[in-house]
Amino acid sequence: MKVLYFAWLKGKTGIGEEEVTPPAEVADVAALVAWLKTRSPGHAAALDDLRAVRVAVNQDHVGLDAPVAAGDEVAFFPPVTGG
Amino acid sequence: MKVLYFAWLKGKTGIGEEEVTPPAEVADVAALVAWLKTRSPGHAAALDDLRAVRVAVNQDHVGLDAPVAAGDEVAFFPPVTGG
Amino acid sequence: MIRVQREDFDPGAELAAFAPGNARVGGICLFLGLVRDFVGDQPGGTAVRGMTLEHYPGMTERQLEAIEAEARRRWPLDEVLVIHRYGALAPAERIVLVATASAHREAAFQSCHFLIDWLKTKAPFWKLEHTAAGDSWVEARDSDQALAERWGAGDA
Amino acid sequence: MIRVQREDFDPGAELAAFAPGNARVGGICLFLGLVRDFVGDQPGGTAVRGMTLEHYPGMTERQLEAIEAEARRRWPLDEVLVIHRYGALAPAERIVLVATASAHREAAFQSCHFLIDWLKTKAPFWKLEHTAAGDSWVEARDSDQALAERWGAGDA
């Protein structure tokens, strides 16, 4: 599973992209977040307040209850500010 | 008083502009219309159905009850279709 | 700025010259109206060979200036440009350009939309369409009146 | 058509090349978004020296294409163009251009307005502003969310 971080989330994790292999019971975004937060204090800080975080799975906007599986591309980022 | 006709009203009157001197009792647009209709069959045809006619006095849109006086510029035209 | 002219204009050059380098401006909205080659509102109508736009010199400028002033009263605008042509026009030719610049995108959008809606019902222009069956004056649409009225009344 | 690019673009040339000579088109609406030189929503805020626009390559194009498709579902459009830049941008530089062409002026206006509103809340771009006090990520505005939501939900 590929995990991406953008904007200030990337600043907190210190990485833009990582390849991870969570345990099989990590089946949705909420479980993935809980598992990622154990990887480093930076991860924990980036994903601390999920009201400030948006998620995409395979480049589509999704909610915390969206399923995730091996091979997915999961991205975490703040609300967008383009245009 | 200068009177102007545009679009199909000009086609019916046969003139785009005329200088007129209505009698003193012609004090508003409605009275002016009644007086102008006596000038020719073309005038009568142009001003027959006032629902299809718009009026400007001194280049401002006005209603039939607007006052008119010597020296004014009064224009009759269909609803506008620019843009 | 208001320009009423017979000659064509270059929309790209107008946009390039509009509010250039003004770093207070966050958004520019532009509308360009063109001559369609069919009568009425749906493609497939009677073919239009061209049109002639008659106007009321003097009143046209006066009304357009009043509409610009009303837009500036309602929204914080850095620049306003309205160009409207008259005379003979072929299909696909440019008729009108409206552009607004503001710090705020919503103000730019709304004011540009307002300007063209009001212009359509207040500026003294009349379209004479030329078709194979002859010439006919375009009739004003109730829908244009409704679009103008959603902006409420004003001084213009 | 969607273009996501680091390099600048020429709005005048883009407008000149947009739907040229298409006599079905009655109206073109264009919005151009620019970098302002102040923080926040009111001129007079802290000076901005420039910004860096980060984006999510791949998802950006995918989302913009979905938004274009949604606009084409909702309105009868002849042409759609969205150009969005990323990377380092100075004040008064161009960020985004949205243009739509339709037989109908109201469709051109509404679809252009819709595209920029939806893009603002759905396309994965993030602005990092550079000021004398340092760099800071621009926060999303509730007002932008409200402007997007007035268009209702869709497939995009």
Short mmCIF file of C-alpha atoms in Angstrom, two decimals:
data_model
loop_
_atom_site.label_atom_id
_atom_site.label_comp_id
_atom_site.label_asym_id
_atom_site.label_seq_id
_atom_site.Cartn_x
_atom_site.Cartn_y
_atom_site.Cartn_z
CA MET A 1 0.00 0.00 0.00
CA LYS A 2 1.32 3.42 -0.97
CA VAL A 3 0.65 6.27 1.49
CA LEU A 4 1.10 9.94 0.50
CA TYR A 5 1.19 13.10 2.63
CA PHE A 6 0.74 16.64 1.31
CA ALA A 7 1.19 20.23 2.55
CA TRP A 8 1.62 20.54 6.34
CA LEU A 9 1.00 16.82 6.85
CA LYS A 10 4.14 16.16 4.84
CA GLY A 11 5.94 18.67 7.06
CA LYS A 12 4.92 16.75 10.16
CA THR A 13 5.62 13.21 8.95
CA GLY A 14 8.82 14.38 7.27
CA ILE A 15 8.02 12.21 4.25
CA GLY A 16 5.90 12.70 1.15
CA GLU A 17 5.39 9.07 0.30
CA GLU A 18 5.95 5.66 1.87
CA GLU A 19 5.26 2.04 1.06
CA VAL A 20 3.61 0.29 4.04
CA THR A 21 2.26 -3.17 4.82
CA PRO A 22 -0.29 -2.85 7.61
CA PRO A 23 -1.65 -6.01 9.29
CA ALA A 24 -4.62 -7.71 7.70
CA GLU A 25 -7.14 -6.31 10.23
CA VAL A 26 -6.50 -2.77 8.91
CA ALA A 27 -9.41 -2.76 6.48
CA ASP A 28 -10.61 0.85 6.42
CA VAL A 29 -9.19 4.39 6.52
CA ALA A 30 -9.92 4.84 10.24
CA ALA A 31 -7.97 1.67 11.12
CA LEU A 32 -5.16 2.68 8.80
CA VAL A 33 -4.90 6.08 10.51
CA ALA A 34 -4.71 4.41 13.95
CA TRP A 35 -1.97 2.10 12.70
CA LEU A 36 0.01 4.85 10.90
CA LYS A 37 0.03 6.99 14.08
CA THR A 38 2.11 4.27 15.79
CA ARG A 39 4.89 4.58 13.19
CA SER A 40 6.49 7.80 14.54
CA PRO A 41 5.73 10.89 16.64
CA GLY A 42 5.60 12.81 13.33
CA HIS A 43 2.89 10.50 12.00
CA ALA A 44 0.99 10.85 15.27
CA ALA A 45 1.17 14.65 15.04
CA ALA A 46 0.11 14.77 11.37
CA LEU A 47 -2.92 12.56 11.97
CA ASP A 48 -3.82 13.84 15.44
CA ASP A 49 -6.83 15.99 14.50
CA LEU A 50 -8.75 14.29 11.72
CA ARG A 51 -11.18 17.21 11.40
CA ALA A 52 -8.30 19.02 9.67
CA VAL A 53 -7.40 16.09 7.42
CA ARG A 54 -8.90 14.90 4.14
CA VAL A 55 -8.36 11.46 2.62
CA ALA A 56 -8.24 10.07 -0.90
CA VAL A 57 -8.11 6.40 -1.82
CA ASN A 58 -6.92 5.72 -5.35
CA GLN A 59 -7.25 9.46 -6.06
CA ASP A 60 -10.92 9.76 -5.08
CA HIS A 61 -12.09 11.76 -2.06
CA VAL A 62 -13.38 9.34 0.62
CA GLY A 63 -14.49 9.28 4.25
CA LEU A 64 -12.89 7.54 7.22
CA ASP A 65 -15.09 4.48 6.72
CA ALA A 66 -13.81 3.82 3.19
CA PRO A 67 -12.21 0.37 2.72
CA VAL A 68 -8.47 0.08 2.07
CA ALA A 69 -6.50 -2.93 0.87
CA ALA A 70 -3.06 -3.94 -0.33
CA GLY A 71 -2.20 -2.19 -3.58
CA ASP A 72 -4.25 0.92 -2.79
CA GLU A 73 -2.87 4.45 -2.98
CA VAL A 74 -3.99 6.36 0.13
CA ALA A 75 -3.34 10.11 0.49
CA PHE A 76 -3.72 12.40 3.51
CA PHE A 77 -3.88 16.18 3.09
CA PRO A 78 -5.50 19.35 4.44
CA PRO A 79 -8.66 20.79 2.86
CA VAL A 80 -7.64 21.98 -0.60
CA THR A 81 -6.87 25.65 -1.34
CA GLY A 82 -6.25 25.87 -5.09
CA GLY A 83 -8.00 27.99 -7.66
CA MET B 1 -39.32 68.65 -29.04
CA LYS B 2 -37.23 65.99 -30.79
CA VAL B 3 -38.90 62.61 -31.33
CA LEU B 4 -36.91 59.50 -32.34
CA TYR B 5 -38.07 56.11 -33.61
CA PHE B 6 -35.95 52.93 -33.65
CA ALA B 7 -36.07 49.41 -35.14
CA TRP B 8 -39.52 48.40 -36.49
CA LEU B 9 -41.10 51.62 -35.21
CA LYS B 10 -38.85 53.53 -37.59
CA GLY B 11 -39.96 51.15 -40.36
CA LYS B 12 -43.60 52.02 -39.67
CA THR B 13 -43.27 55.79 -39.29
CA GLY B 14 -40.82 55.92 -42.19
CA ILE B 15 -38.67 58.40 -40.28
CA GLY B 16 -35.97 58.05 -37.65
CA GLU B 17 -36.22 61.51 -36.18
CA GLU B 18 -38.53 64.50 -36.32
CA GLU B 19 -38.85 67.88 -34.69
CA VAL B 20 -42.41 68.44 -33.43
CA THR B 21 -44.32 71.15 -31.60
CA PRO B 22 -47.31 69.56 -29.87
CA PRO B 23 -49.98 71.79 -28.31
CA ALA B 24 -49.45 72.94 -24.72
CA GLU B 25 -51.89 70.41 -23.25
CA VAL B 26 -49.58 67.56 -24.32
CA ALA B 27 -47.78 67.28 -21.00
CA ASP B 28 -46.93 63.58 -20.62
CA VAL B 29 -45.86 60.64 -22.77
CA ALA B 30 -49.39 59.21 -23.04
CA ALA B 31 -50.73 62.52 -24.40
CA LEU B 32 -47.78 62.83 -26.75
CA VAL B 33 -48.45 59.34 -28.13
CA ALA B 34 -52.13 60.20 -28.75
CA TRP B 35 -51.10 63.38 -30.55
CA LEU B 36 -48.32 61.72 -32.61
CA LYS B 37 -50.77 59.03 -33.83
CA THR B 38 -52.76 61.75 -35.60
CA ARG B 39 -49.76 62.78 -37.70
CA SER B 40 -49.89 59.89 -40.22
CA PRO B 41 -51.17 56.33 -40.68
CA GLY B 42 -47.54 55.22 -40.19
CA HIS B 43 -47.36 56.95 -36.82
CA ALA B 44 -50.68 55.40 -35.84
CA ALA B 45 -49.42 51.93 -36.79
CA ALA B 46 -46.10 52.35 -34.97
CA LEU B 47 -47.78 53.46 -31.75
CA ASP B 48 -50.85 51.25 -31.96
CA ASP B 49 -49.91 48.63 -29.37
CA LEU B 50 -48.05 50.32 -26.53
CA ARG B 51 -47.39 47.01 -24.79
CA ALA B 52 -44.76 46.45 -27.49
CA VAL B 53 -43.26 49.94 -27.21
CA ARG B 54 -40.72 51.37 -24.76
CA VAL B 55 -40.12 55.08 -24.19
CA ALA B 56 -37.13 57.18 -23.19
CA VAL B 57 -37.23 60.86 -22.29
CA ASN B 58 -33.87 62.60 -22.46
CA GLN B 59 -32.24 59.15 -22.81
CA ASP B 60 -33.72 57.67 -19.62
CA HIS B 61 -36.23 54.84 -19.64
CA VAL B 62 -39.64 56.14 -18.49
CA GLY B 63 -43.29 55.14 -18.26
CA LEU B 64 -46.31 56.54 -20.10
CA ASP B 65 -47.02 58.93 -17.24
CA ALA B 66 -43.63 60.66 -17.48
CA PRO B 67 -43.84 64.42 -18.15
CA VAL B 68 -42.66 65.84 -21.48
CA ALA B 69 -42.02 69.47 -22.42
CA ALA B 70 -40.58 71.60 -25.19
CA GLY B 71 -36.88 70.90 -25.65
CA ASP B 72 -37.12 67.26 -24.54
CA GLU B 73 -35.77 64.35 -26.59
CA VAL B 74 -38.38 61.58 -26.65
CA ALA B 75 -37.62 58.16 -28.16
CA PHE B 76 -39.93 55.25 -29.00
CA PHE B 77 -38.54 51.76 -29.57
CA PRO B 78 -39.23 48.04 -29.03
CA PRO B 79 -37.89 46.19 -25.97
CA VAL B 80 -34.12 46.10 -26.41
CA THR B 81 -32.29 43.03 -27.76
CA GLY B 82 -28.58 43.81 -27.53
CA GLY B 83 -25.83 41.91 -25.74
CA MET C 1 -14.77 51.88 -19.17
CA ILE C 2 -17.48 51.83 -21.84
CA ARG C 3 -16.80 51.54 -25.58
CA VAL C 4 -19.56 51.52 -28.22
CA GLN C 5 -18.11 50.95 -31.65
CA ARG C 6 -18.79 49.69 -35.16
CA GLU C 7 -15.36 48.12 -35.62
CA ASP C 8 -14.36 44.68 -34.39
CA PHE C 9 -12.24 44.19 -31.26
CA ASP C 10 -9.66 41.59 -30.24
CA PRO C 11 -10.88 39.76 -27.09
CA GLY C 12 -7.45 38.26 -26.39
CA ALA C 13 -5.74 41.65 -26.58
CA GLU C 14 -8.47 43.21 -24.43
CA LEU C 15 -8.03 40.52 -21.76
CA ALA C 16 -4.23 40.84 -21.88
CA ALA C 17 -4.51 44.61 -21.36
CA PHE C 18 -7.13 44.34 -18.59
CA ALA C 19 -5.84 45.14 -15.07
CA PRO C 20 -2.30 44.00 -15.93
CA GLY C 21 0.08 43.64 -13.02
CA ASN C 22 -2.51 44.79 -10.46
CA ALA C 23 -1.65 42.58 -7.48
CA ARG C 24 -4.79 43.63 -5.57
CA VAL C 25 -6.84 41.75 -8.15
CA GLY C 26 -7.57 38.13 -7.30
CA GLY C 27 -10.04 37.39 -10.07
CA ILE C 28 -11.06 38.55 -13.52
CA CYS C 29 -14.34 37.46 -15.05
CA LEU C 30 -15.02 38.01 -18.73
CA PHE C 31 -18.04 37.37 -20.94
CA LEU C 32 -17.91 37.43 -24.71
CA GLY C 33 -21.13 37.40 -26.74
CA LEU C 34 -21.02 36.16 -30.34
CA VAL C 35 -23.35 36.07 -33.34
CA ARG C 36 -24.91 32.62 -33.69
CA ASP C 37 -25.80 31.19 -37.07
CA PHE C 38 -29.31 30.10 -36.13
CA VAL C 39 -32.55 31.84 -35.21
CA GLY C 40 -33.91 31.43 -31.69
CA ASP C 41 -32.52 29.56 -28.77
CA GLN C 42 -31.80 26.06 -30.08
CA PRO C 43 -29.14 25.01 -32.63
CA GLY C 44 -30.92 23.69 -35.71
CA GLY C 45 -33.21 26.70 -36.10
CA THR C 46 -33.43 28.70 -39.32
CA ALA C 47 -29.98 29.71 -40.59
CA VAL C 48 -28.93 33.30 -39.90
CA ARG C 49 -26.74 34.88 -42.56
CA GLY C 50 -25.87 37.82 -40.36
CA MET C 51 -27.43 40.61 -38.40
CA THR C 52 -27.47 44.37 -38.14
CA LEU C 53 -27.35 45.92 -34.69
CA GLU C 54 -29.09 49.27 -34.49
CA HIS C 55 -28.53 51.44 -31.45
CA TYR C 56 -29.47 54.83 -30.00
CA PRO C 57 -26.27 56.88 -29.99
CA GLY C 58 -25.91 58.87 -26.80
CA MET C 59 -28.47 56.92 -24.81
CA THR C 60 -26.44 53.74 -25.29
CA GLU C 61 -23.34 55.22 -23.68
CA ARG C 62 -25.44 56.88 -20.97
CA GLN C 63 -27.20 53.63 -20.06
CA LEU C 64 -24.00 51.58 -20.11
CA GLU C 65 -22.27 54.11 -17.87
CA ALA C 66 -25.20 53.98 -15.45
CA ILE C 67 -25.03 50.18 -15.39
CA GLU C 68 -21.26 50.27 -14.77
CA ALA C 69 -21.83 52.75 -11.91
CA GLU C 70 -24.48 50.45 -10.41
CA ALA C 71 -22.06 47.48 -10.56
CA ARG C 72 -19.35 49.54 -8.83
CA ARG C 73 -21.85 50.51 -6.12
CA ARG C 74 -22.71 46.87 -5.49
CA TRP C 75 -19.29 45.20 -5.65
CA PRO C 76 -15.67 46.21 -4.86
CA LEU C 77 -14.30 46.37 -8.41
CA ASP C 78 -10.84 47.43 -9.54
CA GLU C 79 -11.68 47.54 -13.25
CA VAL C 80 -14.74 47.32 -15.48
CA LEU C 81 -14.76 47.09 -19.27
CA VAL C 82 -17.80 46.95 -21.55
CA ILE C 83 -17.38 46.92 -25.33
CA HIS C 84 -20.51 46.72 -27.49
CA ARG C 85 -20.56 46.80 -31.27
CA TYR C 86 -23.26 48.04 -33.64
CA GLY C 87 -23.72 47.78 -37.39
CA ALA C 88 -23.43 44.74 -39.68
CA LEU C 89 -22.20 41.49 -38.09
CA ALA C 90 -21.60 38.05 -39.61
CA PRO C 91 -22.09 34.71 -37.78
CA ALA C 92 -19.32 33.98 -35.23
CA GLU C 93 -18.43 37.68 -35.05
CA ARG C 94 -18.06 39.33 -31.66
CA ILE C 95 -20.94 41.49 -30.37
CA VAL C 96 -20.15 42.33 -26.77
CA LEU C 97 -17.42 41.93 -24.18
CA VAL C 98 -17.87 42.51 -20.45
CA ALA C 99 -14.98 42.13 -18.01
CA THR C 100 -14.61 42.84 -14.31
CA ALA C 101 -11.64 42.65 -11.94
CA SER C 102 -11.86 42.40 -8.16
CA ALA C 103 -9.91 41.23 -5.14
CA HIS C 104 -12.66 38.63 -4.78
CA ARG C 105 -13.62 35.97 -7.30
CA GLU C 106 -17.28 36.02 -6.29
CA ALA C 107 -17.48 39.81 -6.79
CA ALA C 108 -15.84 39.49 -10.22
CA PHE C 109 -18.28 36.76 -11.24
CA GLN C 110 -21.43 38.34 -9.94
CA SER C 111 -20.69 41.82 -11.28
CA CYS C 112 -19.85 40.50 -14.75
CA HIS C 113 -23.03 38.43 -14.78
CA PHE C 114 -25.05 41.42 -13.55
CA LEU C 115 -23.58 43.72 -16.22
CA ILE C 116 -24.53 41.48 -19.13
CA ASP C 117 -27.98 40.73 -17.68
CA TRP C 118 -28.79 44.40 -17.15
CA LEU C 119 -27.24 45.46 -20.44
CA LYS C 120 -29.49 42.95 -22.23
CA THR C 121 -32.63 44.65 -20.95
CA LYS C 122 -31.56 48.30 -20.57
CA ALA C 123 -29.02 49.26 -23.25
CA PRO C 124 -30.81 50.49 -26.41
CA PHE C 125 -29.68 47.98 -29.05
CA TRP C 126 -31.92 46.12 -31.47
CA LYS C 127 -30.96 43.10 -33.59
CA LEU C 128 -32.21 42.75 -37.15
CA GLU C 129 -31.55 39.18 -38.30
CA HIS C 130 -30.96 38.39 -41.96
CA THR C 131 -32.18 34.99 -43.16
CA ALA C 132 -33.04 33.46 -46.53
CA ALA C 133 -36.69 34.29 -45.76
CA GLY C 134 -35.90 37.97 -45.23
CA ASP C 135 -35.06 40.33 -42.39
CA SER C 136 -36.74 40.29 -39.02
CA TRP C 137 -36.32 42.16 -35.76
CA VAL C 138 -35.36 39.84 -32.91
CA GLU C 139 -38.01 39.87 -30.21
CA ALA C 140 -37.03 40.46 -26.59
CA ARG C 141 -37.21 37.34 -24.45
CA ASP C 142 -39.16 37.09 -21.22
CA SER C 143 -36.28 34.94 -19.97
CA ASP C 144 -33.83 37.84 -20.40
CA GLN C 145 -36.18 40.06 -18.43
CA ALA C 146 -36.35 37.46 -15.66
CA LEU C 147 -32.56 37.11 -15.59
CA ALA C 148 -32.19 40.88 -15.21
CA GLU C 149 -34.85 41.10 -12.51
CA ARG C 150 -33.14 38.59 -10.23
CA TRP C 151 -30.58 41.33 -9.50
CA GLY C 152 -33.30 43.57 -8.07
CA ALA C 153 -33.86 47.24 -8.80
CA GLY C 154 -31.21 49.92 -8.86
CA ASP C 155 -30.47 53.46 -9.81
CA ALA C 156 -29.61 52.62 -13.41
CA MET D 1 -9.70 20.19 -21.87
CA ILE D 2 -7.63 20.10 -18.68
CA ARG D 3 -4.05 21.37 -18.39
CA VAL D 4 -2.02 21.21 -15.17
CA GLN D 5 1.33 22.87 -15.62
CA ARG D 6 4.22 24.62 -13.89
CA GLU D 7 4.82 27.13 -16.70
CA ASP D 8 2.89 30.36 -17.18
CA PHE D 9 0.14 30.72 -19.82
CA ASP D 10 -1.09 33.63 -21.93
CA PRO D 11 -4.77 34.33 -21.10
CA GLY D 12 -5.25 36.51 -24.18
CA ALA D 13 -3.88 33.84 -26.49
CA GLU D 14 -5.96 31.17 -24.75
CA LEU D 15 -9.13 33.23 -25.20
CA ALA D 16 -8.29 33.98 -28.82
CA ALA D 17 -7.82 30.24 -29.51
CA PHE D 18 -10.98 29.19 -27.62
CA ALA D 19 -13.87 28.02 -29.81
CA PRO D 20 -12.75 30.23 -32.72
CA GLY D 21 -15.21 30.57 -35.56
CA ASN D 22 -17.77 28.25 -33.96
CA ALA D 23 -21.04 29.90 -34.97
CA ARG D 24 -23.10 27.65 -32.66
CA VAL D 25 -21.51 29.43 -29.71
CA GLY D 26 -23.41 32.45 -28.43
CA GLY D 27 -21.41 33.09 -25.28
CA ILE D 28 -17.99 32.48 -23.78
CA CYS D 29 -17.38 32.95 -20.07
CA LEU D 30 -13.85 33.06 -18.70
CA PHE D 31 -12.46 33.33 -15.19
CA LEU D 32 -8.83 34.12 -14.46
CA GLY D 33 -7.46 33.72 -10.93
CA LEU D 34 -4.36 35.70 -9.93
CA VAL D 35 -1.92 35.79 -7.02
CA ARG D 36 -2.79 38.71 -4.70
CA ASP D 37 -0.11 40.52 -2.77
CA PHE D 38 -1.88 40.40 0.59
CA VAL D 39 -2.85 37.68 3.08
CA GLY D 40 -6.53 36.95 3.64
CA ASP D 41 -9.55 38.45 2.06
CA GLN D 42 -9.11 42.22 2.46
CA PRO D 43 -6.54 44.46 0.74
CA GLY D 44 -4.24 45.89 3.40
CA GLY D 45 -3.47 42.53 5.02
CA THR D 46 0.09 41.29 5.54
CA ALA D 47 2.13 41.54 2.34
CA VAL D 48 2.61 38.31 0.41
CA ARG D 49 5.93 38.00 -1.42
CA GLY D 50 4.77 35.01 -3.39
CA MET D 51 3.41 31.53 -2.97
CA THR D 52 4.16 27.93 -3.82
CA LEU D 53 1.31 25.77 -5.07
CA GLU D 54 1.72 22.11 -4.18
CA HIS D 55 -0.47 19.55 -5.89
CA TYR D 56 -1.11 15.81 -6.08
CA PRO D 57 -0.02 14.76 -9.57
CA GLY D 58 -2.45 12.30 -11.08
CA MET D 59 -5.30 13.00 -8.68
CA THR D 60 -5.36 16.63 -9.81
CA GLU D 61 -5.97 15.73 -13.43
CA ARG D 62 -8.44 13.01 -12.43
CA GLN D 63 -10.48 15.40 -10.27
CA LEU D 64 -10.45 18.21 -12.83
CA GLU D 65 -11.59 15.82 -15.55
CA ALA D 66 -14.41 14.62 -13.31
CA ILE D 67 -15.47 18.23 -12.65
CA GLU D 68 -15.40 19.02 -16.38
CA ALA D 69 -17.53 15.92 -17.04
CA GLU D 70 -20.01 17.04 -14.37
CA ALA D 71 -20.25 20.49 -15.98
CA ARG D 72 -20.89 18.92 -19.39
CA ARG D 73 -23.62 16.75 -17.86
CA ARG D 74 -25.34 19.80 -16.40
CA TRP D 75 -25.06 22.33 -19.25
CA PRO D 76 -24.94 22.18 -23.07
CA LEU D 77 -21.29 23.15 -23.58
CA ASP D 78 -19.35 23.34 -26.82
CA GLU D 79 -15.94 23.82 -25.22
CA VAL D 80 -14.40 23.69 -21.75
CA LEU D 81 -10.88 24.72 -20.81
CA VAL D 82 -9.27 24.54 -17.37
CA ILE D 83 -5.62 25.49 -16.89
CA HIS D 84 -4.16 25.30 -13.37
CA ARG D 85 -0.56 26.03 -12.48
CA TYR D 86 1.57 24.65 -9.66
CA GLY D 87 5.00 25.59 -8.30
CA ALA D 88 6.38 29.01 -7.37
CA LEU D 89 4.21 32.05 -8.20
CA ALA D 90 4.84 35.77 -7.67
CA PRO D 91 2.13 38.37 -6.90
CA ALA D 92 -0.02 39.25 -9.95
CA GLU D 93 0.95 35.99 -11.64
CA ARG D 94 -1.75 33.80 -13.13
CA ILE D 95 -2.89 30.72 -11.18
CA VAL D 96 -5.95 29.36 -12.93
CA LEU D 97 -8.06 29.92 -16.03
CA VAL D 98 -11.51 28.45 -16.58
CA ALA D 99 -13.43 29.04 -19.82
CA THR D 100 -16.69 27.67 -21.17
CA ALA D 101 -18.50 28.14 -24.49
CA SER D 102 -22.18 27.49 -25.09
CA ALA D 103 -25.03 28.44 -27.38
CA HIS D 104 -26.53 30.07 -24.29
CA ARG D 105 -25.02 32.85 -22.21
CA GLU D 106 -26.57 31.61 -18.99
CA ALA D 107 -25.12 28.13 -19.51
CA ALA D 108 -21.68 29.60 -20.20
CA PHE D 109 -21.85 31.74 -17.07
CA GLN D 110 -23.19 29.12 -14.72
CA SER D 111 -20.87 26.35 -15.88
CA CYS D 112 -17.79 28.58 -15.58
CA HIS D 113 -18.86 29.66 -12.11
CA PHE D 114 -19.56 26.05 -11.14
CA LEU D 115 -16.17 24.86 -12.42
CA ILE D 116 -14.17 27.34 -10.36
CA ASP D 117 -16.32 26.79 -7.25
CA TRP D 118 -15.98 23.02 -7.41
CA LEU D 119 -12.32 23.15 -8.36
CA LYS D 120 -11.67 25.28 -5.26
CA THR D 121 -12.96 22.56 -2.95
CA LYS D 122 -12.16 19.36 -4.85
CA ALA D 123 -8.93 19.72 -6.84
CA PRO D 124 -5.91 18.76 -4.69
CA PHE D 125 -3.88 21.97 -4.61
CA TRP D 126 -2.45 23.65 -1.51
CA LYS D 127 -1.09 27.19 -1.28
CA LEU D 128 1.99 27.95 0.81
CA GLU D 129 2.23 31.74 1.22
CA HIS D 130 5.58 33.43 1.68
CA THR D 131 5.61 36.56 3.87
CA ALA D 132 8.25 38.49 5.79
CA ALA D 133 7.13 36.57 8.89
CA GLY D 134 7.76 33.21 7.21
CA ASP D 135 5.83 30.61 5.25
CA SER D 136 2.33 29.45 6.08
CA TRP D 137 -0.18 27.12 4.51
CA VAL D 138 -3.34 28.92 3.45
CA GLU D 139 -6.36 27.60 5.33
CA ALA D 140 -9.45 26.54 3.45
CA ARG D 141 -12.36 28.97 3.80
CA ASP D 142 -15.81 27.98 4.95
CA SER D 143 -17.09 30.50 2.40
CA ASP D 144 -15.50 28.52 -0.45
CA GLN D 145 -17.17 25.39 0.85
CA ALA D 146 -20.53 27.19 0.94
CA LEU D 147 -20.04 28.52 -2.60
CA ALA D 148 -19.33 25.00 -3.86
CA GLU D 149 -22.29 23.49 -2.01
CA ARG D 150 -24.84 25.82 -3.61
CA TRP D 151 -24.35 23.78 -6.81
CA GLY D 152 -25.59 20.64 -5.04
CA ALA D 153 -24.00 17.19 -5.14
CA GLY D 154 -22.78 15.40 -8.24
CA ASP D 155 -20.83 12.46 -9.48
CA ALA D 156 -17.47 14.24 -9.28
#
